[in-house]
PDB file of C-alpha atoms in Angstrom:
ATOM      1  CA  MET A   1      -9.801-220.305-112.078  1.00 48.00           C
ATOM      2  CA  THR A   2     -13.092-220.493-114.021  1.00 51.00           C
ATOM      3  CA  ALA A   3     -16.270-220.410-112.425  1.00 52.00           C
ATOM      4  CA  ILE A   4     -18.625-223.437-112.387  1.00 51.00           C
ATOM      5  CA  PRO A   5     -22.269-222.291-113.646  1.00 53.00           C
ATOM      6  CA  ARG A   6     -25.026-223.097-111.217  1.00 54.00           C
ATOM      7  CA  PRO A   7     -27.629-225.478-112.510  1.00 52.00           C
ATOM      8  CA  LYS A   8     -30.670-223.728-113.892  1.00 53.00           C
ATOM      9  CA  SER A   9     -33.673-224.045-111.163  1.00 55.00           C
ATOM     10  CA  GLN A  10     -36.125-226.757-112.323  1.00 56.00           C
ATOM     11  CA  PHE A  11     -39.058-225.090-110.377  1.00 54.00           C
ATOM     12  CA  PRO A  12     -40.686-223.157-113.150  1.00 63.00           C
ATOM     13  CA  GLN A  13     -40.466-226.258-115.298  1.00 67.00           C
ATOM     14  CA  ARG A  14     -41.945-228.476-112.538  1.00 72.00           C
ATOM     15  CA  PHE A  15     -44.823-225.848-111.863  1.00 78.00           C
ATOM     16  CA  LEU A  16     -46.023-225.226-115.527  1.00 80.00           C
ATOM     17  CA  PRO A  17     -47.746-228.468-115.892  1.00 83.00           C
ATOM     18  CA  TRP A  18     -49.688-228.269-112.765  1.00 87.00           C
ATOM     19  CA  LEU A  19     -50.675-224.504-113.890  1.00 88.00           C
ATOM     20  CA  ASP A  20     -52.270-226.204-116.984  1.00 89.00           C
ATOM     21  CA  VAL A  21     -54.154-228.803-114.523  1.00 91.00           C
ATOM     22  CA  LEU A  22     -55.509-226.076-112.265  1.00 93.00           C
ATOM     23  CA  ALA A  23     -56.811-224.145-115.325  1.00 93.00           C
ATOM     24  CA  ILE A  24     -58.613-227.136-116.688  1.00 93.00           C
ATOM     25  CA  THR A  25     -60.181-228.025-113.402  1.00 94.00           C
ATOM     26  CA  ALA A  26     -61.069-224.447-112.499  1.00 94.00           C
ATOM     27  CA  TRP A  27     -63.072-224.086-115.828  1.00 95.00           C
ATOM     28  CA  GLY A  28     -64.891-227.676-115.246  1.00 95.00           C
ATOM     29  CA  ILE A  29     -65.938-226.502-111.935  1.00 95.00           C
ATOM     30  CA  LEU A  30     -67.010-223.152-112.779  1.00 95.00           C
ATOM     31  CA  LEU A  31     -69.424-224.404-115.560  1.00 95.00           C
ATOM     32  CA  LEU A  32     -70.915-226.892-113.080  1.00 95.00           C
ATOM     33  CA  LYS A  33     -71.422-223.986-110.571  1.00 94.00           C
ATOM     34  CA  TYR A  34     -73.172-222.066-113.146  1.00 94.00           C
ATOM     35  CA  PHE A  35     -75.380-224.935-113.928  1.00 94.00           C
ATOM     36  CA  PHE A  36     -76.190-226.005-110.270  1.00 94.00           C
ATOM     37  CA  THR A  37     -76.790-222.244-108.980  1.00 92.00           C
ATOM     38  CA  GLY A  38     -79.126-221.363-111.956  1.00 89.00           C
ATOM     39  CA  LYS A  39     -76.874-218.984-113.697  1.00 90.00           C
ATOM     40  CA  LEU A  40     -76.294-220.801-116.621  1.00 92.00           C
ATOM     41  CA  ASN A  41     -79.636-219.746-118.123  1.00 89.00           C
ATOM     42  CA  LEU A  42     -78.301-216.369-118.167  1.00 90.00           C
ATOM     43  CA  LEU A  43     -75.364-217.152-120.420  1.00 91.00           C
ATOM     44  CA  ILE A  44     -76.829-219.843-122.802  1.00 91.00           C
ATOM     45  CA  HIS A  45     -80.070-221.212-124.236  1.00 91.00           C
ATOM     46  CA  PRO A  46     -81.215-224.188-122.393  1.00 92.00           C
ATOM     47  CA  ASN A  47     -81.079-226.327-125.265  1.00 92.00           C
ATOM     48  CA  TYR A  48     -77.408-226.244-124.970  1.00 93.00           C
ATOM     49  CA  PHE A  49     -77.038-227.026-121.384  1.00 94.00           C
ATOM     50  CA  TRP A  50     -76.053-230.567-121.879  1.00 94.00           C
ATOM     51  CA  LEU A  51     -73.219-229.585-124.001  1.00 94.00           C
ATOM     52  CA  VAL A  52     -71.857-227.349-121.427  1.00 94.00           C
ATOM     53  CA  ASN A  53     -72.077-230.089-118.781  1.00 95.00           C
ATOM     54  CA  VAL A  54     -70.533-232.750-120.855  1.00 96.00           C
ATOM     55  CA  ALA A  55     -67.808-230.172-121.612  1.00 96.00           C
ATOM     56  CA  ALA A  56     -67.583-229.568-117.539  1.00 95.00           C
ATOM     57  CA  ILE A  57     -67.226-233.255-116.710  1.00 95.00           C
ATOM     58  CA  GLY A  58     -64.711-233.858-119.795  1.00 95.00           C
ATOM     59  CA  LEU A  59     -62.618-231.247-118.450  1.00 95.00           C
ATOM     60  CA  LEU A  60     -62.833-232.727-114.749  1.00 95.00           C
ATOM     61  CA  ILE A  61     -61.958-236.039-116.325  1.00 95.00           C
ATOM     62  CA  VAL A  62     -58.897-234.710-118.258  1.00 94.00           C
ATOM     63  CA  SER A  63     -57.745-233.018-115.129  1.00 93.00           C
ATOM     64  CA  PHE A  64     -57.943-236.284-113.091  1.00 93.00           C
ATOM     65  CA  PHE A  65     -55.915-238.150-115.615  1.00 92.00           C
ATOM     66  CA  LYS A  66     -53.207-235.317-116.130  1.00 90.00           C
ATOM     67  CA  THR A  67     -52.720-235.133-112.442  1.00 90.00           C
ATOM     68  CA  LYS A  68     -52.115-238.878-112.196  1.00 89.00           C
ATOM     69  CA  GLN A  69     -49.694-238.517-115.071  1.00 88.00           C
ATOM     70  CA  LEU A  70     -47.627-235.886-113.441  1.00 86.00           C
ATOM     71  CA  LEU A  71     -47.775-237.439-110.045  1.00 84.00           C
ATOM     72  CA  LYS A  72     -46.188-240.809-111.661  1.00 83.00           C
ATOM     73  CA  LYS A  73     -43.632-238.447-113.629  1.00 76.00           C
ATOM     74  CA  ARG A  74     -42.460-236.917-110.572  1.00 69.00           C
ATOM     75  CA  ARG A  75     -41.620-240.335-109.145  1.00 61.00           C
ATOM     76  CA  VAL A  76     -39.476-241.245-112.244  1.00 59.00           C
ATOM     77  CA  ASP A  77     -38.285-237.624-113.136  1.00 57.00           C
ATOM     78  CA  ASN A  78     -35.847-239.059-115.551  1.00 52.00           C
ATOM     79  CA  LEU A  79     -37.680-237.786-118.738  1.00 51.00           C
ATOM     80  CA  PRO A  80     -36.015-235.109-121.006  1.00 52.00           C
ATOM     81  CA  ASN A  81     -37.565-231.767-120.835  1.00 54.00           C
ATOM     82  CA  VAL A  82     -39.254-231.239-124.319  1.00 53.00           C
ATOM     83  CA  GLN A  83     -38.890-227.465-125.437  1.00 56.00           C
ATOM     84  CA  HIS A  84     -41.572-226.188-127.653  1.00 56.00           C
ATOM     85  CA  LEU A  85     -41.728-222.911-129.679  1.00 57.00           C
ATOM     86  CA  ALA A  86     -44.279-220.477-128.656  1.00 62.00           C
ATOM     87  CA  VAL A  87     -45.254-216.855-129.229  1.00 62.00           C
ATOM     88  CA  PHE A  88     -45.899-216.241-125.546  1.00 65.00           C
ATOM     89  CA  PRO A  89     -43.815-217.373-122.663  1.00 70.00           C
ATOM     90  CA  PRO A  90     -44.740-220.985-121.342  1.00 71.00           C
ATOM     91  CA  GLY A  91     -47.691-220.743-118.856  1.00 77.00           C
ATOM     92  CA  TRP A  92     -49.270-217.461-119.863  1.00 82.00           C
ATOM     93  CA  GLY A  93     -52.220-219.103-121.525  1.00 84.00           C
ATOM     94  CA  SER A  94     -52.969-221.241-118.399  1.00 86.00           C
ATOM     95  CA  THR A  95     -52.543-218.264-116.495  1.00 88.00           C
ATOM     96  CA  LEU A  96     -55.085-216.212-118.456  1.00 91.00           C
ATOM     97  CA  LEU A  97     -57.622-219.112-118.140  1.00 91.00           C
ATOM     98  CA  ILE A  98     -57.280-219.133-114.205  1.00 92.00           C
ATOM     99  CA  ILE A  99     -57.720-215.400-114.128  1.00 93.00           C
ATOM    100  CA  THR A 100     -60.628-215.448-115.983  1.00 93.00           C
ATOM    101  CA  ALA A 101     -62.258-218.368-113.952  1.00 93.00           C
ATOM    102  CA  ILE A 102     -61.513-216.740-110.930  1.00 93.00           C
ATOM    103  CA  LEU A 103     -63.495-213.497-112.019  1.00 94.00           C
ATOM    104  CA  GLY A 104     -66.159-215.993-113.214  1.00 92.00           C
ATOM    105  CA  PHE A 105     -66.248-217.191-109.603  1.00 93.00           C
ATOM    106  CA  ILE A 106     -66.299-213.683-108.123  1.00 93.00           C
ATOM    107  CA  ILE A 107     -68.624-211.984-110.294  1.00 91.00           C
ATOM    108  CA  SER A 108     -72.068-213.416-110.653  1.00 89.00           C
ATOM    109  CA  PRO A 109     -73.676-213.306-114.262  1.00 88.00           C
ATOM    110  CA  GLN A 110     -76.351-210.069-114.344  1.00 86.00           C
ATOM    111  CA  VAL A 111     -79.571-210.132-116.146  1.00 86.00           C
ATOM    112  CA  PHE A 112     -79.279-207.564-118.978  1.00 86.00           C
ATOM    113  CA  ALA A 113     -81.549-204.434-118.198  1.00 80.00           C
ATOM    114  CA  SER A 114     -83.001-201.452-119.861  1.00 82.00           C
ATOM    115  CA  ASP A 115     -79.803-199.714-120.592  1.00 80.00           C
ATOM    116  CA  LYS A 116     -78.632-202.265-123.238  1.00 78.00           C
ATOM    117  CA  ALA A 117     -82.362-202.386-124.518  1.00 75.00           C
ATOM    118  CA  LEU A 118     -82.494-198.660-124.846  1.00 73.00           C
ATOM    119  CA  LYS A 119     -79.729-198.742-127.442  1.00 69.00           C
ATOM    120  CA  ARG A 120     -82.594-199.286-129.971  1.00 61.00           C
ATOM    121  CA  ASP A 121     -85.725-197.126-130.906  1.00 55.00           C
ATOM    122  CA  VAL A 122     -89.527-198.169-130.110  1.00 52.00           C
ATOM    123  CA  SER A 123     -89.853-199.403-133.732  1.00 55.00           C
ATOM    124  CA  ASP A 124     -86.733-201.885-133.256  1.00 57.00           C
ATOM    125  CA  LEU A 125     -88.227-203.286-130.074  1.00 62.00           C
ATOM    126  CA  LEU A 126     -91.462-204.176-131.685  1.00 60.00           C
ATOM    127  CA  GLY A 127     -90.437-205.857-134.754  1.00 54.00           C
ATOM    128  CA  SER A 128     -87.049-207.409-134.235  1.00 50.00           C
ATOM    129  CA  THR A 129     -88.075-211.166-133.488  1.00 50.00           C
ATOM    130  CA  ARG A 130     -85.414-213.319-135.103  1.00 54.00           C
ATOM    131  CA  VAL A 131     -87.459-216.426-134.696  1.00 51.00           C
ATOM    132  CA  LYS A 132     -90.286-216.528-136.999  1.00 52.00           C
ATOM    133  CA  PRO A 133     -93.747-218.522-136.207  1.00 48.00           C
ATOM    134  CA  GLN A 134     -94.323-221.290-138.564  1.00 47.00           C
ATOM    135  CA  ALA A 135     -98.190-220.905-138.099  1.00 49.00           C
ATOM    136  CA  PHE A 136    -100.484-219.107-135.766  1.00 50.00           C
ATOM    137  CA  ARG A 137    -101.974-221.245-132.993  1.00 54.00           C
ATOM    138  CA  THR A 138    -105.540-220.270-133.071  1.00 51.00           C
ATOM    139  CA  SER A 139    -106.062-222.476-129.974  1.00 60.00           C
ATOM    140  CA  VAL A 140    -104.014-219.768-127.924  1.00 74.00           C
ATOM    141  CA  ARG A 141    -106.341-217.195-126.225  1.00 85.00           C
ATOM    142  CA  PRO A 142    -104.958-213.595-126.617  1.00 86.00           C
ATOM    143  CA  GLU A 143    -104.582-213.415-122.876  1.00 85.00           C
ATOM    144  CA  GLU A 144    -102.327-216.346-122.841  1.00 88.00           C
ATOM    145  CA  ARG A 145     -99.832-215.018-125.245  1.00 90.00           C
ATOM    146  CA  SER A 146     -96.329-213.773-123.896  1.00 90.00           C
ATOM    147  CA  LEU A 147     -94.848-210.414-124.941  1.00 90.00           C
ATOM    148  CA  VAL A 148     -92.475-212.641-127.341  1.00 88.00           C
ATOM    149  CA  ASP A 149     -96.022-214.411-128.823  1.00 89.00           C
ATOM    150  CA  TRP A 150     -97.427-210.874-129.162  1.00 90.00           C
ATOM    151  CA  VAL A 151     -94.202-209.445-130.986  1.00 88.00           C
ATOM    152  CA  ARG A 152     -94.126-212.648-133.305  1.00 85.00           C
ATOM    153  CA  THR A 153     -97.874-212.226-134.262  1.00 86.00           C
ATOM    154  CA  LEU A 154     -97.299-208.841-135.242  1.00 86.00           C
ATOM    155  CA  ASN A 155     -94.117-209.717-137.347  1.00 83.00           C
ATOM    156  CA  VAL A 156     -96.451-211.818-139.409  1.00 83.00           C
ATOM    157  CA  TYR A 157     -99.337-209.561-139.554  1.00 84.00           C
ATOM    158  CA  PRO A 158     -98.572-206.275-138.632  1.00 85.00           C
ATOM    159  CA  GLU A 159    -101.996-204.506-138.733  1.00 89.00           C
ATOM    160  CA  PRO A 160    -102.468-203.385-135.233  1.00 90.00           C
ATOM    161  CA  ASP A 161    -106.202-202.703-135.735  1.00 90.00           C
ATOM    162  CA  ALA A 162    -106.518-206.468-136.090  1.00 91.00           C
ATOM    163  CA  TYR A 163    -105.894-206.973-132.587  1.00 92.00           C
ATOM    164  CA  THR A 164    -107.899-203.777-130.823  1.00 90.00           C
ATOM    165  CA  GLY A 165    -110.012-204.996-127.879  1.00 92.00           C
ATOM    166  CA  GLN A 166    -108.168-208.422-127.318  1.00 94.00           C
ATOM    167  CA  LYS A 167    -107.255-209.165-123.895  1.00 94.00           C
ATOM    168  CA  ALA A 168    -103.666-209.321-122.915  1.00 94.00           C
ATOM    169  CA  LYS A 169    -101.793-210.408-119.732  1.00 94.00           C
ATOM    170  CA  VAL A 170     -97.999-210.040-120.125  1.00 95.00           C
ATOM    171  CA  GLN A 171     -94.801-209.587-117.977  1.00 94.00           C
ATOM    172  CA  GLY A 172     -91.876-207.667-118.382  1.00 94.00           C
ATOM    173  CA  PHE A 173     -89.531-205.256-117.171  1.00 94.00           C
ATOM    174  CA  VAL A 174     -89.955-201.407-117.556  1.00 94.00           C
ATOM    175  CA  ILE A 175     -88.001-199.409-120.224  1.00 92.00           C
ATOM    176  CA  HIS A 176     -88.541-195.745-120.388  1.00 92.00           C
ATOM    177  CA  PRO A 177     -87.654-194.745-124.172  1.00 87.00           C
ATOM    178  CA  SER A 178     -86.867-191.003-124.489  1.00 85.00           C
ATOM    179  CA  ASP A 179     -88.620-190.558-127.558  1.00 83.00           C
ATOM    180  CA  LEU A 180     -91.953-191.654-125.870  1.00 86.00           C
ATOM    181  CA  THR A 181     -94.056-189.055-123.709  1.00 89.00           C
ATOM    182  CA  LYS A 182     -94.449-189.566-119.924  1.00 89.00           C
ATOM    183  CA  GLU A 183     -97.691-191.423-120.100  1.00 92.00           C
ATOM    184  CA  TYR A 184     -96.155-194.337-121.990  1.00 93.00           C
ATOM    185  CA  LEU A 185     -93.670-196.784-120.833  1.00 93.00           C
ATOM    186  CA  PHE A 186     -92.159-200.008-122.566  1.00 91.00           C
ATOM    187  CA  LEU A 187     -92.672-203.565-121.206  1.00 94.00           C
ATOM    188  CA  ALA A 188     -89.972-205.413-122.531  1.00 92.00           C
ATOM    189  CA  ARG A 189     -88.028-208.920-122.301  1.00 92.00           C
ATOM    190  CA  PHE A 190     -84.797-210.206-123.680  1.00 90.00           C
ATOM    191  CA  VAL A 191     -84.777-213.264-125.991  1.00 88.00           C
ATOM    192  CA  LEU A 192     -81.908-215.447-126.265  1.00 87.00           C
ATOM    193  CA  THR A 193     -81.660-217.657-129.328  1.00 85.00           C
ATOM    194  CA  CYS A 194     -78.214-218.875-128.559  1.00 88.00           C
ATOM    195  CA  CYS A 195     -75.827-217.357-126.186  1.00 87.00           C
ATOM    196  CA  ALA A 196     -76.036-213.897-124.123  1.00 85.00           C
ATOM    197  CA  ALA A 197     -73.979-212.492-126.930  1.00 84.00           C
ATOM    198  CA  ASP A 198     -76.901-212.490-129.322  1.00 84.00           C
ATOM    199  CA  ALA A 199     -79.605-211.574-126.837  1.00 85.00           C
ATOM    200  CA  TYR A 200     -81.881-208.687-127.995  1.00 86.00           C
ATOM    201  CA  PRO A 201     -85.013-206.964-126.322  1.00 88.00           C
ATOM    202  CA  ILE A 202     -88.556-207.093-127.482  1.00 89.00           C
ATOM    203  CA  GLY A 203     -91.731-205.806-126.297  1.00 90.00           C
ATOM    204  CA  LEU A 204     -94.785-203.491-126.371  1.00 92.00           C
ATOM    205  CA  PRO A 205     -95.754-199.987-125.375  1.00 93.00           C
ATOM    206  CA  VAL A 206     -97.982-199.463-122.498  1.00 95.00           C
ATOM    207  CA  LYS A 207    -100.467-196.428-122.204  1.00 94.00           C
ATOM    208  CA  LEU A 208    -100.678-195.286-118.593  1.00 92.00           C
ATOM    209  CA  GLY A 209    -103.372-193.095-116.995  1.00 83.00           C
ATOM    210  CA  THR A 210    -100.699-191.540-115.012  1.00 86.00           C
ATOM    211  CA  THR A 211     -96.845-190.612-115.459  1.00 88.00           C
ATOM    212  CA  ARG A 212     -94.478-193.642-115.815  1.00 90.00           C
ATOM    213  CA  GLU A 213     -92.473-192.154-113.068  1.00 89.00           C
ATOM    214  CA  GLU A 214     -94.559-194.457-110.592  1.00 90.00           C
ATOM    215  CA  TYR A 215     -92.807-197.293-112.508  1.00 93.00           C
ATOM    216  CA  PRO A 216     -88.985-196.949-112.322  1.00 94.00           C
ATOM    217  CA  ALA A 217     -86.926-198.632-115.029  1.00 93.00           C
ATOM    218  CA  ASP A 218     -86.019-202.401-114.693  1.00 93.00           C
ATOM    219  CA  THR A 219     -88.924-202.860-112.511  1.00 94.00           C
ATOM    220  CA  TRP A 220     -90.808-206.073-113.476  1.00 96.00           C
ATOM    221  CA  LEU A 221     -94.654-205.716-113.896  1.00 95.00           C
ATOM    222  CA  GLU A 222     -97.512-207.974-114.838  1.00 96.00           C
ATOM    223  CA  ILE A 223     -99.942-206.125-116.934  1.00 95.00           C
ATOM    224  CA  GLU A 224    -103.368-207.010-117.885  1.00 95.00           C
ATOM    225  CA  GLY A 225    -105.672-205.096-120.025  1.00 94.00           C
ATOM    226  CA  LYS A 226    -106.912-204.802-123.598  1.00 94.00           C
ATOM    227  CA  MET A 227    -105.060-204.150-126.999  1.00 94.00           C
ATOM    228  CA  THR A 228    -105.378-200.806-128.590  1.00 93.00           C
ATOM    229  CA  THR A 229    -103.932-198.720-131.362  1.00 93.00           C
ATOM    230  CA  GLU A 230    -101.814-195.626-130.810  1.00 91.00           C
ATOM    231  CA  THR A 231     -99.802-193.389-133.040  1.00 89.00           C
ATOM    232  CA  LEU A 232     -96.327-192.936-131.439  1.00 88.00           C
ATOM    233  CA  ASN A 233     -93.279-191.293-133.339  1.00 83.00           C
ATOM    234  CA  GLY A 234     -95.710-190.962-136.446  1.00 85.00           C
ATOM    235  CA  LYS A 235     -96.428-194.680-136.744  1.00 86.00           C
ATOM    236  CA  ARG A 236     -99.340-196.806-135.798  1.00 89.00           C
ATOM    237  CA  GLN A 237     -98.349-199.305-132.929  1.00 90.00           C
ATOM    238  CA  LEU A 238    -100.186-201.821-131.136  1.00 92.00           C
ATOM    239  CA  THR A 239    -100.395-200.669-127.323  1.00 94.00           C
ATOM    240  CA  ILE A 240    -101.332-202.315-124.047  1.00 95.00           C
ATOM    241  CA  SER A 241    -104.282-200.133-122.434  1.00 94.00           C
ATOM    242  CA  PRO A 242    -103.683-201.570-118.795  1.00 95.00           C
ATOM    243  CA  THR A 243    -106.711-202.198-116.533  1.00 94.00           C
ATOM    244  CA  SER A 244    -104.413-203.890-113.983  1.00 93.00           C
ATOM    245  CA  ILE A 245    -100.640-203.294-113.313  1.00 94.00           C
ATOM    246  CA  LYS A 246     -98.909-205.257-110.543  1.00 94.00           C
ATOM    247  CA  LYS A 247     -95.218-205.279-109.554  1.00 95.00           C
ATOM    248  CA  ILE A 248     -93.746-208.516-109.408  1.00 95.00           C
ATOM    249  CA  ASP A 249     -90.355-210.158-108.868  1.00 94.00           C
ATOM    250  CA  GLN A 250     -87.778-210.813-111.634  1.00 91.00           C
ATOM    251  CA  PRO A 251     -88.860-214.345-112.686  1.00 90.00           C
ATOM    252  CA  LYS A 252     -86.175-217.097-112.285  1.00 86.00           C
ATOM    253  CA  THR A 253     -85.908-217.269-115.921  1.00 86.00           C
ATOM    254  CA  PRO A 254     -85.967-213.726-116.972  1.00 89.00           C
ATOM    255  CA  TYR A 255     -85.008-214.222-120.787  1.00 89.00           C
ATOM    256  CA  SER A 256     -87.309-215.734-123.726  1.00 86.00           C
ATOM    257  CA  TYR A 257     -86.114-218.535-125.714  1.00 82.00           C
TER     258      TYR A 257
END
């Protein structure tokens, strides 16, 4: 007597399209969550926010129509299964997207800190702005320049003595470079030109009257003072000589653009 083979379960085939819908929906919601919680500016330049939001809404629209299609198909349920050739088993791509989205919901994006900036030496931090100014804005007073403005200005005219005595009022986070003595700290900010993957730090050295241990790494400071020239690691560098150092909270937008 020949055994009659049991029909293969249709559950995985029925489940796989819903896995796609779940992955599309999760990513649409995740992108909108980053925007409404203010975390998107840690990941991408504000110029591209609209692109992210359009993508998020597009994903949710696709998810809506795909859900309608699957519900309709479920009522008919007479369409033949179409077999596709793929390197990976069916559902792997959607599963990976869902896992990534879940991690995105659980793990909040973090601001880059001094440990990433310390991978560069002082000379790199002083002269690494990739966006050059088209012209000097003489109407901007020195004390109104941000850290990025100062470094970009130095890129165009790098003679530090030209700025000696000018007032400075800048905000940034503290770095303790190992190649500077204890009376110096580095005030830095990260610059985002496109997304977090291309973020890079810039900053200026600060000469303290005391040891830098009073200001732990990653502490945000607002420093007022005057510009001076110091010789650091054999190079003449523009340096802030502070008259006032104030600890501040991390800004809502910690990156410069």
